[in-house]
Coordinates of C-alpha atoms in Angstrom, one line a residue:
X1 CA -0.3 42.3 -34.5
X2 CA -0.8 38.9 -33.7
X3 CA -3.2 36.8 -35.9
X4 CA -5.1 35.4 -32.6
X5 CA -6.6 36.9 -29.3
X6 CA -7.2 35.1 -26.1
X7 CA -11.5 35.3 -25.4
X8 CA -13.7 33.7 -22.9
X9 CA -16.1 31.6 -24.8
X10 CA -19.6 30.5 -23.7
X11 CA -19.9 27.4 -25.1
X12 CA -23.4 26.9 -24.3
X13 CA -25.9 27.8 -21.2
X14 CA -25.2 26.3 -18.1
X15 CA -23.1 27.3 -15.1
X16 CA -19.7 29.3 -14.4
X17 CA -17.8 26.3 -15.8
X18 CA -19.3 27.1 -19.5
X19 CA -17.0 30.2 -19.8
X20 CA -13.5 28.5 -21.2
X21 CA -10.6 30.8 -22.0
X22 CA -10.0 29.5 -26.0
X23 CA -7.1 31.4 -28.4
X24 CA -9.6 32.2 -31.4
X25 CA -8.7 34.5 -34.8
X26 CA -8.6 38.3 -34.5
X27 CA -11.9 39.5 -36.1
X28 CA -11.1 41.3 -39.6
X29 CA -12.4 44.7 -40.1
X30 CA -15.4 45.3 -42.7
X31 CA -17.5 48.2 -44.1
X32 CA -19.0 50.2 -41.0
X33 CA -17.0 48.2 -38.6
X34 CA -13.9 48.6 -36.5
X35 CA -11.5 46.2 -34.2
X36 CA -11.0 47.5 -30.6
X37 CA -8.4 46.2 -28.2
X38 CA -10.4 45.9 -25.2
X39 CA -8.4 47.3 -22.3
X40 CA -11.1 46.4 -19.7
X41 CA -15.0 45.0 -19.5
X42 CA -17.6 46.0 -16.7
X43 CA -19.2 42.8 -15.9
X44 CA -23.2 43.0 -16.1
X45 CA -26.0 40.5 -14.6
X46 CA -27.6 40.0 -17.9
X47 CA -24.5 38.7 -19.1
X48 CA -25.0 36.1 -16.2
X49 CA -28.7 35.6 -17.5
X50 CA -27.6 34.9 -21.0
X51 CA -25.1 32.2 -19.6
X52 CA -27.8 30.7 -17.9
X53 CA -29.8 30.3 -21.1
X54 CA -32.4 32.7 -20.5
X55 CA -31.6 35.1 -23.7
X56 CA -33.6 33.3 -26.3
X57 CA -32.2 35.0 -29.2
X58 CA -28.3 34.3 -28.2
X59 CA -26.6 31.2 -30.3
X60 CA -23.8 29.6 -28.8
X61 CA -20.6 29.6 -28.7
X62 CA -20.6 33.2 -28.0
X63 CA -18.6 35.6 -26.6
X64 CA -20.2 37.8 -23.7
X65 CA -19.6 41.2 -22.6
X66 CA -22.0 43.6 -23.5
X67 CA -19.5 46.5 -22.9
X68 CA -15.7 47.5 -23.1
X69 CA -13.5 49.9 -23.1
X70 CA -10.0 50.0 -25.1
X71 CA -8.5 51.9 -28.2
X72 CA -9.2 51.6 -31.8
X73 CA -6.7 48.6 -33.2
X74 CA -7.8 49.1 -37.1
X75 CA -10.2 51.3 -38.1
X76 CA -12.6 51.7 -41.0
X77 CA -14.2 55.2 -39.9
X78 CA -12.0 58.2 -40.3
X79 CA -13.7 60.1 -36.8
X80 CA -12.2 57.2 -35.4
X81 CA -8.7 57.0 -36.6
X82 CA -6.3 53.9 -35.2
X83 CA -5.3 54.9 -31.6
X84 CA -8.7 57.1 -30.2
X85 CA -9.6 55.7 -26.8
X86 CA -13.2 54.1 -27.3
X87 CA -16.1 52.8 -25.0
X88 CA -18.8 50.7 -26.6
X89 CA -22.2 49.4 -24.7
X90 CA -24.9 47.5 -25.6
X91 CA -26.5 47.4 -29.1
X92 CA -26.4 43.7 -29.2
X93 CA -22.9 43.5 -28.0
X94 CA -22.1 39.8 -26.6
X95 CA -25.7 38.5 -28.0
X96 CA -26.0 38.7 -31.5
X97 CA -22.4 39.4 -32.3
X98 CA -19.4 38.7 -30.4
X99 CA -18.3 40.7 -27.2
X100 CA -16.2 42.4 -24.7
X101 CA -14.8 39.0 -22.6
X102 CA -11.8 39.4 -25.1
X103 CA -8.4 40.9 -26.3
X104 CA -10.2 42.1 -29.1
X105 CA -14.2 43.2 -30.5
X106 CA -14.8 43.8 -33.6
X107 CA -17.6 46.1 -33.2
X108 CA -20.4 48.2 -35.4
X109 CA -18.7 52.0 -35.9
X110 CA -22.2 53.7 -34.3
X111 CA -21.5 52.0 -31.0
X112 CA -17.7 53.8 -30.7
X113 CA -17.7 56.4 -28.5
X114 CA -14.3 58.2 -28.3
X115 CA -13.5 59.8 -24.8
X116 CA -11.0 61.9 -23.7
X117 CA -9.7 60.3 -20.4
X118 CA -6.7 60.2 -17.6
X119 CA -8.6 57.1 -15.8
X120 CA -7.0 53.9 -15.2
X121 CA -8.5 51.5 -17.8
X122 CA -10.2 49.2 -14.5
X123 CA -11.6 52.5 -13.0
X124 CA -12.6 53.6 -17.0
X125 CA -14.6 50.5 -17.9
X126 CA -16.4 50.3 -14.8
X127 CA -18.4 53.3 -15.9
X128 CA -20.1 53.5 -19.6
X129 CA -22.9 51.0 -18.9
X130 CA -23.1 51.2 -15.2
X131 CA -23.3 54.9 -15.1
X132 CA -25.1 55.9 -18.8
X133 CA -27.8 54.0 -17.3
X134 CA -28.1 55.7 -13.9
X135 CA -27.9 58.6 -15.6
X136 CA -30.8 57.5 -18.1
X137 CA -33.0 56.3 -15.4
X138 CA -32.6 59.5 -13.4
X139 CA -33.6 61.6 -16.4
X140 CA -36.6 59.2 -17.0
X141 CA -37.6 60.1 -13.4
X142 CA -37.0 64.0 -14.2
X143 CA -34.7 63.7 -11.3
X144 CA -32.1 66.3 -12.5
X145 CA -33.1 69.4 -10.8
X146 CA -33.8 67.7 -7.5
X147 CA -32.6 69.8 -4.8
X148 CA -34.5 69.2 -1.4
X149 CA -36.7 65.7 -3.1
X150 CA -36.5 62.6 -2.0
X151 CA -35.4 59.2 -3.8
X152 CA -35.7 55.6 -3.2
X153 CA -33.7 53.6 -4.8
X154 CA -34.5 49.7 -4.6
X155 CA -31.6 47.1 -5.3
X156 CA -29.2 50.0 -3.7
X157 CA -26.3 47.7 -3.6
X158 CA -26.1 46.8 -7.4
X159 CA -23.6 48.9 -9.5
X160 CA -26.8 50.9 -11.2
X161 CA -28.1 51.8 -7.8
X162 CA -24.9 52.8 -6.7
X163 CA -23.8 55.3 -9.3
X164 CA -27.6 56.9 -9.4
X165 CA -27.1 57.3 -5.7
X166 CA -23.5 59.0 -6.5
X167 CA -25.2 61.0 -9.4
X168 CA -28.4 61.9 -7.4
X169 CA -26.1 63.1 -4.4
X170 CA -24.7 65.7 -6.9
X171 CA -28.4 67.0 -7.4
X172 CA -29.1 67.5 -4.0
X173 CA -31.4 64.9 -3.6
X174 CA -32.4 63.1 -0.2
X175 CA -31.6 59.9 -0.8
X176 CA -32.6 56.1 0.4
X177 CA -31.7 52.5 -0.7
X178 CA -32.5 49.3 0.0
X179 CA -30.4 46.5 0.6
X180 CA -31.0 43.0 1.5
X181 CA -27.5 42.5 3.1
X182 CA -26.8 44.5 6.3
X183 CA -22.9 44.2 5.8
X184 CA -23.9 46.3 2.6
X185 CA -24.6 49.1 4.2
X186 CA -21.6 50.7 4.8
X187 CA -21.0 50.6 0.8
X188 CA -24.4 52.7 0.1
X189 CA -23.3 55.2 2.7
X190 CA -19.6 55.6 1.1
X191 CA -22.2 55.9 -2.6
X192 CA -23.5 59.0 -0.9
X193 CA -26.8 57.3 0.9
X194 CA -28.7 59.3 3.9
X195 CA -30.7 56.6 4.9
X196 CA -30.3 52.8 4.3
X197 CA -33.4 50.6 4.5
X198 CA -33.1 46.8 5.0
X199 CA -35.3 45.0 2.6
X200 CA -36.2 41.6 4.5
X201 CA -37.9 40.5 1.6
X202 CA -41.7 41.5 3.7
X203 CA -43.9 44.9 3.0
X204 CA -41.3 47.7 2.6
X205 CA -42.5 50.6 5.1
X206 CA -40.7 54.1 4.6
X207 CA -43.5 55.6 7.0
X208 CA -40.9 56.4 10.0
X209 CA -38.5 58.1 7.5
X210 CA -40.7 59.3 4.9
X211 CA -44.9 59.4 5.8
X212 CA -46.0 61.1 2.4
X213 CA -43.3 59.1 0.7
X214 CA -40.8 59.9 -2.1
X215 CA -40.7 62.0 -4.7
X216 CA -39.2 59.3 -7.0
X217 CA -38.8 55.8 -6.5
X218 CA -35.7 53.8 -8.8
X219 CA -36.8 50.1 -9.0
X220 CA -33.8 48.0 -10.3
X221 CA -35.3 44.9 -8.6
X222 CA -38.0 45.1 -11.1
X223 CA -40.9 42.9 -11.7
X224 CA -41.1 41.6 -8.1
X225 CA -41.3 45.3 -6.4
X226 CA -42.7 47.4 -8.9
X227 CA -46.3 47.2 -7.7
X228 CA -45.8 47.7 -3.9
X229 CA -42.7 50.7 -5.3
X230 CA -46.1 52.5 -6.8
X231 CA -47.6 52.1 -3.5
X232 CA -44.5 53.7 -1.7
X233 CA -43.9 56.9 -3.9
X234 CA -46.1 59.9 -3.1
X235 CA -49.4 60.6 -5.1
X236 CA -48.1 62.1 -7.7
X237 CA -44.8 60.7 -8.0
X238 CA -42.9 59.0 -10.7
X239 CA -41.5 55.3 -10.2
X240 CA -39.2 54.2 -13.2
X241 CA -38.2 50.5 -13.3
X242 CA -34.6 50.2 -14.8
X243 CA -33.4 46.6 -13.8
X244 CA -34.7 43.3 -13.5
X245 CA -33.2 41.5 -10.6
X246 CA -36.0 39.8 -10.2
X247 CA -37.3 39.1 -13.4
X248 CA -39.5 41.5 -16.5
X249 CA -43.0 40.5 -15.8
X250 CA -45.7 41.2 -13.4
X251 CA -48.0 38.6 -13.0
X252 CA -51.6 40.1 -13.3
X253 CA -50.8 43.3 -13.5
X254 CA -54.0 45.6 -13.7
X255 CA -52.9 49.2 -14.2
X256 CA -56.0 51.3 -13.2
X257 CA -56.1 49.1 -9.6
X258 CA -52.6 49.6 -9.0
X259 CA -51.3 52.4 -10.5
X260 CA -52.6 55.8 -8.1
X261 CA -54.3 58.4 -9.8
X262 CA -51.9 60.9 -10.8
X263 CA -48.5 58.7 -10.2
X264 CA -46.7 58.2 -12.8
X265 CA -44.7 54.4 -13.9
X266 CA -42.5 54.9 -16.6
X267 CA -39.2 52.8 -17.7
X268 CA -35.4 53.0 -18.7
X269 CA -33.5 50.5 -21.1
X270 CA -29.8 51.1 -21.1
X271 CA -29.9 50.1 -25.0
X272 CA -31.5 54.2 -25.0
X273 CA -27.4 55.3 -24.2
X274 CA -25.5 53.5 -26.6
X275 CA -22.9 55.4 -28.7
X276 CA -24.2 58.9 -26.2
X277 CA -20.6 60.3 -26.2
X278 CA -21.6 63.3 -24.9
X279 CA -23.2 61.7 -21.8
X280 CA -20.5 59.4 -21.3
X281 CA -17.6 62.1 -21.4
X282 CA -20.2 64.0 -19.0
X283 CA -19.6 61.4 -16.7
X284 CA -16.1 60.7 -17.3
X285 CA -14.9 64.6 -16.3
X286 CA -17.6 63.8 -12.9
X287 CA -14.8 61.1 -12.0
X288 CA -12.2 62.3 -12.7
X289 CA -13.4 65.6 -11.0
X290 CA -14.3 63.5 -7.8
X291 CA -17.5 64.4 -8.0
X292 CA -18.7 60.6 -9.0
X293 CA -17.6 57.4 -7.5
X294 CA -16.5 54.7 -9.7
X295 CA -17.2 51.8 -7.3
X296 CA -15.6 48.9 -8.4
X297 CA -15.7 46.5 -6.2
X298 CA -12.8 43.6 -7.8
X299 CA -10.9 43.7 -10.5
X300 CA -10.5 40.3 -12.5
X301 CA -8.3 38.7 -15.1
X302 CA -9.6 37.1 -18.7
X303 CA -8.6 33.7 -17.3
X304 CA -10.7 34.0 -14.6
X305 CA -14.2 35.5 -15.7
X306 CA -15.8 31.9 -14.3
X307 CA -14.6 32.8 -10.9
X308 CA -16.2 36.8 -11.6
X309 CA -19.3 35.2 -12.8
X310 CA -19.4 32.9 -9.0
X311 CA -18.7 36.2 -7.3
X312 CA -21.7 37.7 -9.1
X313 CA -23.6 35.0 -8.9
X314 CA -23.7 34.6 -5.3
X315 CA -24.3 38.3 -4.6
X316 CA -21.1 39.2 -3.1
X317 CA -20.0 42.3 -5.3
X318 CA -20.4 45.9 -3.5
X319 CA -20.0 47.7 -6.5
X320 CA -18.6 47.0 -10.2
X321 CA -16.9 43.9 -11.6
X322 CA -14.5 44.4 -14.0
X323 CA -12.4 42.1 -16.4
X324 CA -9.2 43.0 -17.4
X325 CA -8.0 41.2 -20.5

C-alpha cells in the first residue's frame, strides 16, 4: 500500500473553488478504528452547507463526505476482517473527523456496516444515506403499511424524496411530489410518482387532487414549508420534516395556533441510521431485486468534486451525485 492517498480538501468556507485535490498521508489505524478504501461517495447538500461555512462546529482544512462506501483496507475489529465490503454514514463523518471525498477514511468501527452486494460501486454508494433516510422518515410517518393512503412529498426532486417515493411505491401508497422545475417532472414519474405538483413558490393547493388532503405529508424543504405542510395534511395526519432545503428554523412558530388538533409534526435525522446494517442490506436486496431505484443522476471523479458541488449547487441534479475516487 502506498503511504499517501489523493483527498479533496476544504481548505476553508467559501465557494466550489475551496475543494483542492491535495496527496496527503494514509490515516493509521488505532484502537476502535479501521481504514476503508472508499470505492465511491454519495454527494449530500449539507456537505455543500459546511463548505459554505454554515456548520459552526467544522475546523478547517477538512475533508467532506459524510458517507462512503468501499472495503476494509486494515482492520482493527475482527467482525470486520481486511476485505468485507463496508458502507459508513454520518456520525460526524466529514465534520469532526475526516471524510469520504478520499481514497481512503479512517473511520470509528460502530459506523462499519458490512453488506453483502453484486452492485456496481456508483450504483452502491448512491444508496446508504440517501435511502436509510427515506426509509427513516417513512417509518417516522408510520408510513409502512400504507396500502390505499396518500403521501405528499415536498422537495420531490432531491435524492431523499426520490427514494421515499421509490420506497413508498412498494407500500402501495398514492403518491405526490412537488417540484419547482417542470423539466423535473419526468424524473418523479420514472421514481414511481402519480401525481406531480409544481411548487411556484405561492400557497400550495392539493384541493383538485386531494380535498381532505393526505394522509402523510414528507417535508424535506423544511423550515420554509412546514407550517403551510400542517395546513395541507388531513386532520389527523402526521407531517415529518426530514430535510432542510430551506433552512432549520421557523420564525415564530406558535404550536397550539398552527399545529391542528389531532395532527401530528414529528421529525427524522438521518444520524438515527448510522451503522443500521440490517436496514441497509434491506435496501440493498430492494435494488438489486428491482424493486428500488437507485437514481443517480452523474457520476464524478475525485478531481472533479468542485465541478459536483457547481452541479449541486445550482439545482441541476435529478437524482444522486456520486464521487468516484
Amino acid at each position: 500500500m502506498s503511504r499517501t492517498m489523493r483527498a479533496a480538501v476544504c481548505t476553508g468556507p467559501g465557494g466550489p473553488d475551496v475543494l483542492q485535490l491535495r496527496e496527503l498521508p494514509i490515516p493509521a489505524v488505532r484502537g476502535s478504528w479501521s481504514l476503508v478504501r472508499v470505492r465511491g461517495a454519495g454527494l449530500n447538500r449539507s456537505e455543500l452547507r459546511t463548505r459554505q461555512g454554515h456548520s459552526p462546529n467544522v475546523r478547517f482544512p477538512r475533508v467532506l463526505g459524510i458517507e462512503c462506501v468501499g472495503v476494509v483496507a486494515a482492520a482493527t475489529d475482527p467482525a470486520l476482517p481486511e476485505g468485507t465490503t463496508v458502507a459508513a454514514v454520518m456520525g460526524e463523518m466529514g465534520r469532526e473527523f475526516d471524510g469520504g471525498y478520499a481514497e481512503y477514511a479512517l473511520l470509528p468501527n460502530s459506523l462499519l456496516m458490512p453488506v453483502t452486494t453484486t452492485l456496481p460501486w456508483d450504483v452502491f454508494a448512491a444508496l446508504p444515506e440517501t435511502y436509510l433516510t427515506a426509509q427513516g422518515a417513512l417509518d417516522a410517518l408510520g408510513a409502512g403499511t400504507g396500502e390505499g393512503k396518500r403521501l405528499l412529498i415536498r422537495g420531490g426532486t432531491s435524492s431523499v424524496g426520490l427514494a421515499a417515493a421509490s420506497i413508498a411505491g412498494g407500500h402501495g401508497l398514492e403518491i405526490a411530489a412537488t417540484t419547482r422545475q417542470p423539466d423535473k417532472a419526468d424524473a418523479l414519474t420514472a421514481a414511481g410518482v402519480h401525481h406531480v405538483v409544481l411548487d411556484d413558490g405561492g400557497p400550495l393547493s392539493l384541493g383538485a387532487l386531494w380535498p381532505e388532503g393526505p394522509d402523510y405529508v414528507l417535508d424535506l424543504v423544511g423550515a420554509r414549508t412546514a407550517v403551510e405542510s400542517l395546513r395541507l395534511v388531513r386532520r389527523g395526519g402526521t407531517v415529518c420534516v426530514a430535510g432542510s432545503l430551506s433552512g432549520w428554523s421557523i420564525a415564530d412558530f406558535q404550536p397550539v395556533a398552527m399545529i391542528p388538533s389531532g395532527t401530528r409534526l414529528t421529525a427524522f435525522h438521518s444520524d438515527d441510521m448510522k451503522g443500521d446494517t440490517a436496514a441497509l442490506q434491506r435496501i440493498v436486496d430492494e435494488v438489486e431485486a428491482g424493486v428500488y431505484r437507485p437514481n443517480v443522476d452523474r457520476v464524478f471523479a475525485l478531481a472533479d468534486i468542485a465541478e459536483a458541488h457547481r452541479y449541486m449547487e445550482d439545482d441541476r441534479a435529478r437524482g444522486k451525485l456520486v464521487v468516484l475516487p
